[in-house]
Short mmCIF file of C-alpha atoms in Angstrom, two decimals:
data_model
loop_
_atom_site.label_atom_id
_atom_site.label_comp_id
_atom_site.label_asym_id
_atom_site.label_seq_id
_atom_site.Cartn_x
_atom_site.Cartn_y
_atom_site.Cartn_z
CA MET A 1 5.19 -50.73 -41.34
CA SER A 2 6.58 -53.74 -43.15
CA ASP A 3 6.08 -57.25 -41.88
CA ASP A 4 9.77 -57.65 -40.95
CA VAL A 5 9.28 -56.17 -37.47
CA ARG A 6 11.38 -58.00 -34.88
CA VAL A 7 11.17 -57.10 -31.19
CA ARG A 8 12.45 -58.72 -28.01
CA PHE A 9 11.69 -58.96 -24.33
CA ALA A 10 14.99 -59.31 -22.49
CA PRO A 11 14.56 -59.73 -18.72
CA SER A 12 17.38 -60.29 -16.25
CA PRO A 13 16.63 -63.40 -14.15
CA THR A 14 17.44 -61.81 -10.80
CA GLY A 15 13.89 -62.17 -9.48
CA TYR A 16 10.36 -63.17 -10.43
CA LEU A 17 8.66 -61.58 -13.43
CA HIS A 18 7.94 -58.02 -12.30
CA ILE A 19 4.77 -56.12 -13.15
CA GLY A 20 6.87 -53.57 -15.02
CA GLY A 21 8.62 -56.31 -16.96
CA ALA A 22 5.29 -57.94 -17.79
CA ARG A 23 4.05 -54.64 -19.22
CA THR A 24 7.21 -54.33 -21.32
CA ALA A 25 6.72 -57.89 -22.59
CA LEU A 26 3.07 -57.13 -23.36
CA PHE A 27 3.84 -53.98 -25.36
CA ASN A 28 6.49 -55.83 -27.37
CA TYR A 29 4.11 -58.73 -27.95
CA LEU A 30 1.26 -56.46 -29.11
CA PHE A 31 3.56 -54.44 -31.37
CA ALA A 32 4.87 -57.62 -33.01
CA ARG A 33 1.42 -59.16 -33.46
CA HIS A 34 -0.07 -55.89 -34.76
CA HIS A 35 2.63 -55.67 -37.45
CA ASN A 36 2.73 -59.40 -38.21
CA GLY A 37 6.30 -59.47 -36.90
CA LYS A 38 8.33 -61.66 -34.56
CA PHE A 39 8.47 -61.57 -30.76
CA ILE A 40 11.68 -62.94 -29.21
CA LEU A 41 12.41 -63.91 -25.59
CA ARG A 42 16.00 -63.39 -24.50
CA ILE A 43 17.29 -64.05 -21.00
CA GLU A 44 20.01 -61.54 -20.05
CA ASP A 45 21.87 -63.58 -17.46
CA THR A 46 25.37 -62.10 -17.68
CA ASP A 47 25.12 -61.09 -14.00
CA ARG A 48 26.04 -64.56 -12.82
CA SER A 49 26.12 -63.61 -9.14
CA ARG A 50 22.38 -62.78 -9.14
CA SER A 51 20.91 -64.78 -12.04
CA THR A 52 19.42 -68.18 -11.20
CA ASP A 53 17.75 -71.02 -13.07
CA GLU A 54 14.83 -70.72 -10.65
CA TYR A 55 14.13 -67.18 -11.76
CA ILE A 56 14.56 -68.10 -15.42
CA GLY A 57 11.91 -70.79 -14.95
CA ALA A 58 9.66 -68.34 -13.12
CA ILE A 59 9.92 -65.78 -15.94
CA ILE A 60 9.07 -68.38 -18.58
CA ASP A 61 6.17 -69.69 -16.47
CA GLY A 62 4.91 -66.13 -16.01
CA MET A 63 4.99 -65.54 -19.75
CA LYS A 64 3.10 -68.76 -20.38
CA TRP A 65 0.49 -67.92 -17.75
CA LEU A 66 -0.04 -64.51 -19.35
CA ASN A 67 -0.35 -66.22 -22.76
CA LEU A 68 2.42 -64.06 -24.22
CA ASP A 69 3.69 -66.64 -26.66
CA TYR A 70 7.05 -65.85 -28.24
CA ASP A 71 8.21 -66.86 -31.71
CA GLU A 72 11.89 -67.43 -30.93
CA GLY A 73 13.78 -68.30 -27.75
CA PRO A 74 14.28 -68.33 -24.95
CA PHE A 75 17.90 -67.46 -25.66
CA ARG A 76 20.44 -67.19 -22.81
CA GLN A 77 23.39 -64.82 -22.99
CA THR A 78 25.57 -67.22 -21.02
CA ASP A 79 25.30 -69.60 -23.98
CA ARG A 80 26.76 -66.97 -26.33
CA THR A 81 30.02 -66.00 -24.59
CA GLU A 82 32.26 -67.02 -27.49
CA LEU A 83 30.23 -64.86 -29.86
CA TYR A 84 30.74 -61.82 -27.62
CA ARG A 85 34.49 -62.43 -27.49
CA GLN A 86 34.60 -62.42 -31.30
CA TYR A 87 32.86 -59.06 -31.39
CA VAL A 88 35.20 -57.65 -28.71
CA ASN A 89 38.22 -58.79 -30.69
CA ARG A 90 36.82 -57.11 -33.78
CA LEU A 91 36.54 -53.78 -31.97
CA LEU A 92 40.07 -54.17 -30.59
CA GLU A 93 41.48 -54.93 -34.04
CA GLU A 94 39.69 -51.92 -35.56
CA GLY A 95 40.84 -49.55 -32.81
CA ARG A 96 37.33 -48.95 -31.48
CA ALA A 97 38.18 -50.51 -28.11
CA TYR A 98 41.29 -50.87 -25.98
CA TYR A 99 42.75 -52.75 -23.02
CA CYS A 100 42.69 -50.93 -19.70
CA TYR A 101 45.17 -51.95 -16.98
CA CYS A 102 44.04 -49.54 -14.27
CA SER A 103 43.55 -51.31 -10.95
CA ALA A 104 40.46 -50.98 -8.77
CA GLU A 105 42.49 -48.87 -6.34
CA GLU A 106 43.62 -46.53 -9.13
CA LEU A 107 40.08 -46.14 -10.42
CA GLU A 108 38.80 -45.34 -6.92
CA SER A 109 41.52 -42.73 -6.53
CA LYS A 110 40.54 -41.17 -9.86
CA ARG A 111 36.87 -41.06 -8.77
CA LYS A 112 37.75 -39.32 -5.52
CA LEU A 113 39.97 -36.82 -7.33
CA ALA A 114 37.20 -36.01 -9.81
CA ALA A 115 34.65 -35.64 -7.01
CA SER A 116 36.93 -33.27 -5.07
CA ALA A 117 37.24 -31.13 -8.20
CA GLY A 118 33.46 -31.10 -8.65
CA LYS A 119 33.59 -33.23 -11.78
CA PRO A 120 31.54 -36.34 -12.62
CA PRO A 121 33.23 -39.64 -11.62
CA ARG A 122 34.20 -40.77 -15.11
CA TYR A 123 37.20 -42.68 -16.39
CA ASP A 124 39.94 -40.26 -17.50
CA GLY A 125 41.24 -42.30 -20.44
CA THR A 126 44.61 -43.18 -18.94
CA CYS A 127 44.95 -46.33 -21.07
CA ARG A 128 43.17 -45.01 -24.17
CA ASP A 129 46.39 -44.56 -26.15
CA LEU A 130 48.67 -46.81 -24.09
CA LYS A 131 51.49 -48.33 -26.12
CA ASN A 132 53.16 -50.55 -23.49
CA PRO A 133 50.72 -52.90 -21.72
CA GLU A 134 51.19 -54.00 -18.11
CA ALA A 135 52.10 -57.67 -18.44
CA GLU A 136 51.28 -58.62 -14.84
CA ILE A 137 47.76 -57.17 -14.85
CA LYS A 138 44.73 -58.87 -16.40
CA PRO A 139 43.04 -56.00 -18.26
CA VAL A 140 39.47 -55.05 -18.94
CA VAL A 141 38.36 -53.89 -22.38
CA ARG A 142 36.91 -50.40 -22.75
CA PHE A 143 34.94 -49.01 -25.68
CA LYS A 144 36.18 -45.76 -27.20
CA MET A 145 33.37 -43.25 -26.95
CA PRO A 146 33.56 -40.01 -28.97
CA GLN A 147 34.93 -37.20 -26.83
CA TYR A 148 33.32 -34.31 -28.67
CA GLY A 149 30.00 -33.47 -30.29
CA SER A 150 26.60 -34.85 -29.31
CA THR A 151 24.40 -37.90 -29.78
CA LEU A 152 20.75 -37.61 -30.79
CA VAL A 153 18.27 -40.22 -29.55
CA ASP A 154 15.08 -39.92 -31.58
CA ASP A 155 12.77 -41.89 -29.32
CA LEU A 156 9.33 -42.99 -30.56
CA ILE A 157 7.77 -42.11 -27.18
CA LYS A 158 10.05 -39.53 -25.56
CA GLY A 159 10.85 -37.58 -28.70
CA LYS A 160 14.26 -36.15 -29.57
CA ILE A 161 16.84 -36.17 -26.75
CA VAL A 162 20.37 -34.77 -27.19
CA TYR A 163 23.30 -36.07 -25.13
CA GLU A 164 26.66 -34.29 -25.03
CA ASN A 165 29.35 -36.87 -25.70
CA SER A 166 31.65 -35.18 -23.20
CA VAL A 167 29.56 -36.61 -20.32
CA PHE A 168 30.34 -40.21 -21.29
CA ASP A 169 33.48 -42.09 -20.41
CA ASP A 170 35.04 -45.08 -22.14
CA PHE A 171 32.93 -47.75 -20.49
CA ILE A 172 33.94 -51.37 -19.92
CA ILE A 173 32.64 -53.92 -22.42
CA MET A 174 34.63 -56.94 -21.18
CA ARG A 175 35.63 -57.51 -17.58
CA SER A 176 39.02 -58.85 -16.52
CA ASP A 177 37.47 -62.32 -16.03
CA ASP A 178 36.43 -62.30 -19.72
CA THR A 179 32.73 -61.80 -18.99
CA PRO A 180 31.03 -59.18 -21.18
CA THR A 181 28.95 -56.29 -19.79
CA TYR A 182 25.31 -55.41 -20.34
CA ASN A 183 25.62 -52.44 -22.70
CA PHE A 184 27.85 -54.44 -25.03
CA VAL A 185 26.05 -57.80 -25.16
CA VAL A 186 22.62 -56.31 -25.76
CA VAL A 187 23.93 -54.64 -28.91
CA VAL A 188 25.58 -57.82 -30.14
CA ASP A 189 22.40 -59.79 -29.50
CA ASP A 190 20.18 -57.19 -31.16
CA VAL A 191 22.46 -57.14 -34.20
CA GLU A 192 22.59 -60.94 -34.43
CA MET A 193 18.82 -61.28 -33.95
CA GLY A 194 17.94 -58.55 -36.42
CA ILE A 195 15.96 -56.50 -33.89
CA THR A 196 14.18 -53.60 -35.57
CA HIS A 197 12.51 -51.94 -32.56
CA ILE A 198 13.62 -51.82 -28.94
CA ILE A 199 10.65 -51.24 -26.62
CA ARG A 200 11.81 -51.11 -23.00
CA GLY A 201 11.51 -49.17 -19.76
CA ASP A 202 12.82 -45.63 -19.62
CA ASP A 203 15.27 -46.63 -16.89
CA HIS A 204 17.39 -47.78 -19.88
CA LEU A 205 17.18 -44.44 -21.66
CA ASN A 206 20.61 -43.19 -20.54
CA ASN A 207 22.21 -46.40 -21.85
CA THR A 208 20.90 -45.72 -25.34
CA PRO A 209 23.56 -43.25 -26.58
CA LYS A 210 26.32 -45.66 -25.49
CA GLN A 211 24.64 -48.51 -27.33
CA MET A 212 24.08 -46.39 -30.43
CA HIS A 213 27.83 -45.83 -30.75
CA ILE A 214 28.47 -49.57 -30.50
CA TYR A 215 26.02 -50.10 -33.37
CA GLU A 216 27.90 -47.48 -35.34
CA ALA A 217 31.23 -49.19 -34.58
CA PHE A 218 29.80 -52.39 -36.09
CA GLY A 219 28.61 -50.47 -39.15
CA LYS A 220 24.95 -51.06 -38.24
CA THR A 221 21.99 -48.69 -38.15
CA PRO A 222 20.53 -48.78 -34.62
CA PRO A 223 16.98 -50.10 -34.19
CA LYS A 224 14.21 -47.63 -33.45
CA PHE A 225 13.93 -46.99 -29.71
CA ALA A 226 10.75 -46.58 -27.66
CA HIS A 227 11.21 -46.07 -23.92
CA LEU A 228 8.14 -46.78 -21.82
CA PRO A 229 7.29 -44.50 -18.90
CA MET A 230 7.94 -45.79 -15.41
CA ILE A 231 5.23 -47.36 -13.23
CA LEU A 232 4.81 -45.55 -9.92
CA GLY A 233 3.06 -46.36 -6.66
CA ALA A 234 0.28 -44.21 -5.22
CA ASP A 235 2.91 -42.01 -3.53
CA LYS A 236 4.47 -41.32 -6.96
CA ALA A 237 7.61 -43.24 -6.00
CA ARG A 238 8.86 -46.06 -8.22
CA LEU A 239 6.69 -49.17 -7.78
CA SER A 240 8.26 -51.46 -5.18
CA LYS A 241 7.33 -54.11 -2.64
CA ARG A 242 6.32 -51.47 -0.10
CA HIS A 243 3.39 -50.65 -2.41
CA GLY A 244 2.19 -54.28 -2.26
CA ALA A 245 2.61 -57.19 -4.64
CA THR A 246 4.87 -56.43 -7.60
CA SER A 247 5.39 -59.83 -9.25
CA VAL A 248 3.17 -61.61 -11.75
CA GLN A 249 3.44 -64.76 -9.65
CA ALA A 250 1.99 -62.97 -6.60
CA TYR A 251 -1.09 -61.85 -8.54
CA ARG A 252 -1.53 -65.34 -9.91
CA GLU A 253 -1.46 -66.73 -6.37
CA MET A 254 -3.95 -64.07 -5.21
CA GLY A 255 -6.47 -65.32 -7.77
CA TYR A 256 -6.20 -62.81 -10.60
CA LEU A 257 -7.02 -63.83 -14.15
CA PRO A 258 -4.20 -63.41 -16.69
CA GLU A 259 -6.55 -61.61 -19.08
CA ALA A 260 -7.49 -59.08 -16.41
CA LEU A 261 -3.88 -58.43 -15.43
CA LEU A 262 -2.88 -57.90 -19.07
CA ASN A 263 -5.85 -55.62 -19.66
CA TYR A 264 -4.90 -53.51 -16.65
CA LEU A 265 -1.19 -53.40 -17.55
CA VAL A 266 -1.84 -52.24 -21.10
CA ARG A 267 -3.79 -49.28 -19.71
CA LEU A 268 -0.73 -48.20 -17.70
CA GLY A 269 0.61 -45.85 -20.32
CA TRP A 270 -1.51 -46.73 -23.38
CA SER A 271 -5.06 -45.72 -24.19
CA HIS A 272 -7.64 -46.01 -26.93
CA SER A 273 -10.35 -43.36 -26.46
CA ASP A 274 -12.22 -44.07 -23.20
CA GLN A 275 -12.36 -47.86 -23.57
CA GLU A 276 -11.31 -49.79 -20.46
CA ILE A 277 -11.98 -53.47 -21.23
CA PHE A 278 -10.25 -55.02 -24.24
CA SER A 279 -10.13 -58.52 -25.62
CA LYS A 280 -6.73 -59.76 -26.72
CA ALA A 281 -7.81 -59.53 -30.37
CA GLU A 282 -8.86 -55.91 -29.85
CA LEU A 283 -5.52 -55.05 -28.26
CA ILE A 284 -3.60 -56.55 -31.16
CA ALA A 285 -5.75 -54.70 -33.68
CA LYS A 286 -5.62 -51.31 -31.92
CA PHE A 287 -2.20 -51.15 -30.31
CA SER A 288 0.25 -48.51 -31.50
CA LEU A 289 3.20 -46.73 -29.93
CA GLU A 290 1.68 -43.40 -30.96
CA HIS A 291 -0.87 -43.83 -28.16
CA VAL A 292 1.69 -44.59 -25.45
CA GLY A 293 2.06 -41.61 -23.12
CA SER A 294 5.43 -40.16 -22.16
CA SER A 295 4.63 -39.55 -18.49
CA ALA A 296 4.80 -42.09 -15.67
CA ALA A 297 1.76 -44.28 -14.92
CA VAL A 298 0.40 -44.83 -11.40
CA PHE A 299 -0.40 -48.39 -10.37
CA ASN A 300 -3.82 -48.59 -8.68
CA PRO A 301 -4.43 -51.95 -6.96
CA GLU A 302 -8.11 -51.14 -6.40
CA LYS A 303 -8.72 -50.56 -10.09
CA LEU A 304 -6.95 -53.81 -10.93
CA LEU A 305 -9.13 -55.60 -8.38
CA TRP A 306 -12.26 -54.04 -9.95
CA MET A 307 -11.14 -55.07 -13.43
CA ASN A 308 -10.44 -58.63 -12.27
CA GLY A 309 -13.95 -58.79 -10.82
CA GLU A 310 -15.38 -57.68 -14.16
CA TYR A 311 -13.49 -60.45 -15.93
CA ILE A 312 -14.71 -63.05 -13.42
CA LYS A 313 -18.30 -61.88 -13.89
CA ALA A 314 -17.99 -62.13 -17.67
CA ALA A 315 -16.23 -65.51 -17.68
CA SER A 316 -18.04 -68.73 -18.47
CA PRO A 317 -18.34 -70.98 -15.40
CA GLU A 318 -16.82 -73.80 -17.42
CA GLY A 319 -13.83 -71.59 -18.23
CA LEU A 320 -13.28 -70.80 -14.56
CA ILE A 321 -13.31 -74.45 -13.46
CA PRO A 322 -9.67 -75.32 -14.36
CA LEU A 323 -8.49 -72.10 -12.70
CA LEU A 324 -10.58 -72.69 -9.60
CA THR A 325 -10.07 -76.40 -8.95
CA PRO A 326 -6.50 -76.02 -7.57
CA LEU A 327 -7.92 -73.63 -4.96
CA VAL A 328 -10.80 -75.71 -3.59
CA SER A 329 -10.23 -78.28 -0.88
CA VAL A 330 -11.49 -81.40 -2.62
CA ASP A 331 -9.91 -83.69 -5.18
CA LEU A 332 -12.91 -84.64 -7.26
CA LEU A 333 -15.91 -82.50 -8.07
CA ASP A 334 -18.68 -82.99 -10.59
CA LYS A 335 -17.95 -80.32 -13.21
CA GLN A 336 -21.61 -79.71 -13.99
CA TRP A 337 -22.37 -79.18 -10.32
CA LEU A 338 -19.29 -76.98 -9.89
CA ALA A 339 -20.31 -74.80 -12.84
CA ARG A 340 -23.74 -74.24 -11.26
CA ALA A 341 -22.08 -73.36 -7.95
CA ILE A 342 -19.77 -70.87 -9.67
CA VAL A 343 -22.73 -69.13 -11.30
CA THR A 344 -24.20 -68.31 -7.89
CA LEU A 345 -20.95 -66.72 -6.65
CA GLN A 346 -19.06 -65.13 -9.51
CA GLU A 347 -21.09 -61.89 -9.50
CA ARG A 348 -19.82 -61.08 -6.01
CA SER A 349 -16.26 -62.44 -6.33
CA ARG A 350 -13.36 -60.17 -7.30
CA THR A 351 -10.65 -62.86 -7.31
CA LEU A 352 -10.50 -66.61 -7.75
CA VAL A 353 -9.40 -66.89 -4.12
CA GLU A 354 -12.54 -65.03 -3.01
CA LEU A 355 -14.60 -67.31 -5.23
CA ALA A 356 -12.97 -70.44 -3.81
CA ASN A 357 -13.38 -69.23 -0.23
CA SER A 358 -17.05 -68.43 -0.89
CA MET A 359 -17.68 -72.02 -1.92
CA HIS A 360 -16.84 -73.45 1.49
CA TYR A 361 -20.45 -74.12 2.47
CA TYR A 362 -21.05 -75.93 -0.83
CA ILE A 363 -18.04 -78.20 -0.45
CA GLU A 364 -17.36 -78.81 3.23
CA GLU A 365 -19.31 -81.32 5.28
CA ASP A 366 -20.11 -78.77 7.97
CA VAL A 367 -19.92 -75.03 8.58
CA VAL A 368 -18.92 -72.84 11.50
CA ILE A 369 -21.76 -70.58 12.60
CA ASP A 370 -20.80 -66.93 13.01
CA GLU A 371 -21.43 -66.17 16.70
CA LYS A 372 -23.20 -62.87 16.15
CA ALA A 373 -25.39 -64.26 13.36
CA GLY A 374 -26.26 -67.34 15.45
CA LYS A 375 -27.35 -65.27 18.45
CA LYS A 376 -29.54 -63.07 16.30
CA PHE A 377 -31.27 -65.65 14.09
CA LEU A 378 -31.01 -69.08 15.70
CA THR A 379 -33.43 -68.48 18.58
CA SER A 380 -36.44 -70.10 20.21
CA GLU A 381 -38.62 -67.95 17.95
CA THR A 382 -37.16 -69.58 14.81
CA LYS A 383 -37.22 -73.13 16.20
CA PRO A 384 -40.74 -73.95 14.91
CA TYR A 385 -39.84 -72.71 11.40
CA LEU A 386 -36.69 -74.82 11.21
CA THR A 387 -38.49 -77.87 12.64
CA ALA A 388 -41.19 -77.62 9.99
CA LEU A 389 -38.63 -76.95 7.27
CA ILE A 390 -36.75 -80.15 8.13
CA GLU A 391 -39.95 -82.16 7.86
CA ARG A 392 -40.91 -80.67 4.48
CA LEU A 393 -37.44 -80.96 2.96
CA THR A 394 -37.09 -84.56 4.18
CA ALA A 395 -40.32 -85.44 2.35
CA LEU A 396 -39.29 -83.58 -0.81
CA GLU A 397 -38.46 -85.98 -3.65
CA ASP A 398 -37.59 -83.43 -6.35
CA PHE A 399 -34.83 -81.50 -4.53
CA THR A 400 -34.61 -78.52 -6.90
CA ALA A 401 -34.58 -74.78 -6.25
CA LYS A 402 -38.09 -74.49 -7.68
CA GLN A 403 -39.54 -77.13 -5.36
CA ILE A 404 -37.55 -75.80 -2.39
CA GLU A 405 -39.02 -72.35 -3.02
CA ALA A 406 -42.49 -73.90 -2.98
CA VAL A 407 -41.74 -75.37 0.46
CA PHE A 408 -40.79 -71.95 1.77
CA MET A 409 -43.89 -70.36 0.28
CA GLY A 410 -46.00 -72.96 2.01
CA LEU A 411 -44.34 -72.31 5.38
CA MET A 412 -44.81 -68.56 5.00
CA ALA A 413 -48.54 -69.08 4.53
CA GLU A 414 -48.74 -71.59 7.36
CA PHE A 415 -46.97 -69.36 9.92
CA ASN A 416 -48.22 -66.09 8.38
CA VAL A 417 -44.69 -64.57 8.24
CA GLN A 418 -42.50 -62.86 5.67
CA LEU A 419 -39.84 -64.87 3.81
CA GLY A 420 -36.99 -63.36 5.83
CA LYS A 421 -38.30 -64.85 9.07
CA ILE A 422 -37.66 -68.34 7.68
CA ALA A 423 -34.97 -67.73 5.07
CA GLN A 424 -32.48 -65.83 7.22
CA PRO A 425 -32.15 -68.37 10.05
CA THR A 426 -31.99 -71.08 7.39
CA ARG A 427 -29.19 -69.18 5.61
CA VAL A 428 -27.20 -68.91 8.85
CA ALA A 429 -27.70 -72.63 9.56
CA ILE A 430 -26.67 -73.67 6.04
CA THR A 431 -23.84 -71.20 5.26
CA GLY A 432 -22.74 -70.05 8.72
CA ASN A 433 -23.42 -66.39 7.94
CA THR A 434 -26.08 -63.87 6.92
CA VAL A 435 -24.97 -63.26 3.32
CA SER A 436 -25.15 -65.76 0.48
CA PRO A 437 -26.60 -66.22 -2.99
CA GLY A 438 -30.32 -67.04 -3.27
CA ILE A 439 -31.18 -69.45 -0.47
CA PHE A 440 -33.17 -71.81 -2.71
CA GLU A 441 -30.21 -72.27 -5.08
CA VAL A 442 -27.86 -72.63 -2.12
CA ILE A 443 -29.94 -75.41 -0.56
CA GLU A 444 -30.16 -77.28 -3.85
CA LEU A 445 -26.39 -77.13 -4.34
CA VAL A 446 -25.58 -78.06 -0.73
CA GLY A 447 -27.78 -81.08 -1.25
CA LYS A 448 -30.57 -82.71 0.69
CA GLU A 449 -28.50 -84.78 3.10
CA ARG A 450 -26.12 -82.04 4.21
CA THR A 451 -28.88 -79.42 4.36
CA ILE A 452 -30.99 -81.51 6.74
CA LYS A 453 -27.94 -82.46 8.79
CA ARG A 454 -26.98 -78.80 9.28
CA LEU A 455 -30.53 -77.78 10.16
CA GLN A 456 -30.79 -80.61 12.71
CA LYS A 457 -27.46 -79.60 14.27
CA VAL A 458 -28.48 -75.98 14.89
CA LEU A 459 -31.95 -77.05 16.01
CA ALA A 460 -30.41 -79.24 18.69
CA LYS A 461 -28.45 -76.25 20.05
CA ILE A 462 -31.39 -73.81 20.28
#
């Protein structure tokens, strides 16, 4: 493969960046980086009734969050309308396109007639060779498709697919309001941008033969096509909102790491032996279309959650701080202290939201005691232990986990009890529940003042 590879990600801004779109962007990005080529971002906003600036911003933000940096763009099709008109005029002048004056009512009548005859609802070519235009009607422009023979799509993933040209009608490339249509503008853009490979979802596969004939009309060799298999939900239906979150933004808000999401998405359709976890550098080095499967991939939220947990475990606490700070309920935290707090929690946290929620007893002034845990552990039996613990911790000058552990060891010997008899009621008093990281580290991070205050509060209620 030469180093002149040029690929593009071309989303329509009719919603937030979808998981499927993110995977398409990722595969294009990896293909470009692997071959030392160029990755282009193009916004296909010709559907003006549904495209919004908000969604364009959300797509660009999603790309930035995923660290899928593009080399050119973002380009917007609405900025290129005059260019498309020039290409339409060229096809009209060369007889490869024609004006169609059929009204919406006439077209509907033709569709019904075809349906009643058991034929596909395709345009019958009424205006294909029209000599006398209808002056009162603003026409559309249709592309002349071949009426005989077949079109071969040699797809890099799907293989060879043959389409009979007789199934295609002369489709519209310019509407009566002078706005171009999707199948036309994508070809113009790909020609103008020198795209060499089109890597996209297989929902576009049936558009490919139409687009190939437009390339041919312009005297251009079509790019190589690679159509990615669809992403399905657990019920094998196309992934949709009823399967849960489907946008990149939603996973960001739920506390997923961009690296984990990318790692999971690349495994939806691509594999490299049995390896599951990849660094970005490894993905760039190993990615190839030859290892993309042709069958649909099933999205498994539980596996993504597991993978995100693995990334959180492997992350440096310092690296997690900027991602975590927007989620915790304080404005200013000592970064060194926060890093130590993260270390105690990241092994058991699967998302950043879980990690932030787990830090509540480190950050908040007070905690709410779980009723069941309080009844079980904060009793008259534990009162002497907590009373003695307050005295020893108050006198402790070096308030470190090591010295706190020594206090507990001393109380165990004094009362002749196992650690759990003292540690568990202390844990409930300090954290509000029965599960936490090591109690000595927790007490050190909560700090002397708040620890004693919480112990005194529960002691007063026993």
